[in-house]
XYZ file of C-alpha atoms in Angstrom:
66
model
C 9.599 14.609 22.837
C 8.503 11.037 22.100
C 5.650 11.940 19.792
C 5.875 10.910 16.158
C 5.978 13.746 13.628
C 4.420 12.948 10.269
C 3.040 14.282 7.047
C 0.672 12.929 4.416
C 1.241 13.468 0.693
C -1.354 12.596 -1.942
C -0.902 12.005 -5.655
C -4.040 11.409 -7.674
C -5.239 11.015 -11.198
C -8.722 10.700 -12.581
C -11.857 12.651 -11.771
C -12.616 13.326 -8.126
C -14.751 15.842 -6.274
C -11.802 16.757 -4.033
C -8.199 17.836 -4.430
C -4.977 16.127 -3.388
C -4.520 18.467 -0.435
C -8.076 17.744 0.715
C -7.398 13.997 0.696
C -4.084 14.405 2.536
C -5.662 16.722 5.115
C -8.564 14.352 5.761
C -6.385 11.236 6.042
C -3.827 13.061 8.176
C -6.556 14.371 10.459
C -7.764 10.827 11.082
C -4.214 9.745 11.996
C -3.883 12.688 14.344
C -7.219 11.915 16.018
C -6.355 8.232 16.442
C -2.714 8.463 17.529
C -2.144 12.076 18.677
C 0.817 12.372 16.312
C 2.114 15.822 15.373
C 1.824 17.110 11.809
C 5.152 18.488 10.620
C 5.591 19.110 6.899
C 9.356 19.711 7.109
C 10.829 17.692 10.002
C 8.842 14.478 9.970
C 9.677 10.922 11.055
C 7.026 9.312 8.873
C 5.601 10.256 5.500
C 2.370 8.589 4.451
C 1.893 8.643 0.686
C -1.555 8.239 -0.833
C -1.683 7.257 -4.504
C -5.206 7.566 -5.811
C -5.926 6.537 -9.396
C -9.581 6.719 -10.312
C -11.164 4.455 -7.673
C -7.994 2.626 -6.539
C -6.030 3.753 -3.496
C -2.522 2.653 -2.531
C -1.041 3.721 0.783
C 2.725 3.702 1.258
C 4.916 4.896 4.092
C 8.482 6.201 4.302
C 10.532 6.522 7.457
C 12.887 9.467 7.832
C 15.998 9.896 9.944
C 14.736 13.274 11.262
């Protein structure tokens, strides 16, 4: 199967009206809609990491050997 498997992880601090899982789910859903990638929390090729501090967002990515 040549489809990328991925997961999104979110770390946040500060006051927000949503939780970390909500942010990860929303961002991951957009990736899935755009690229048709497969969400896989355990055996992923790519991990997208959201770091949200107050109103600042950093997005990082890690590649896995899975």
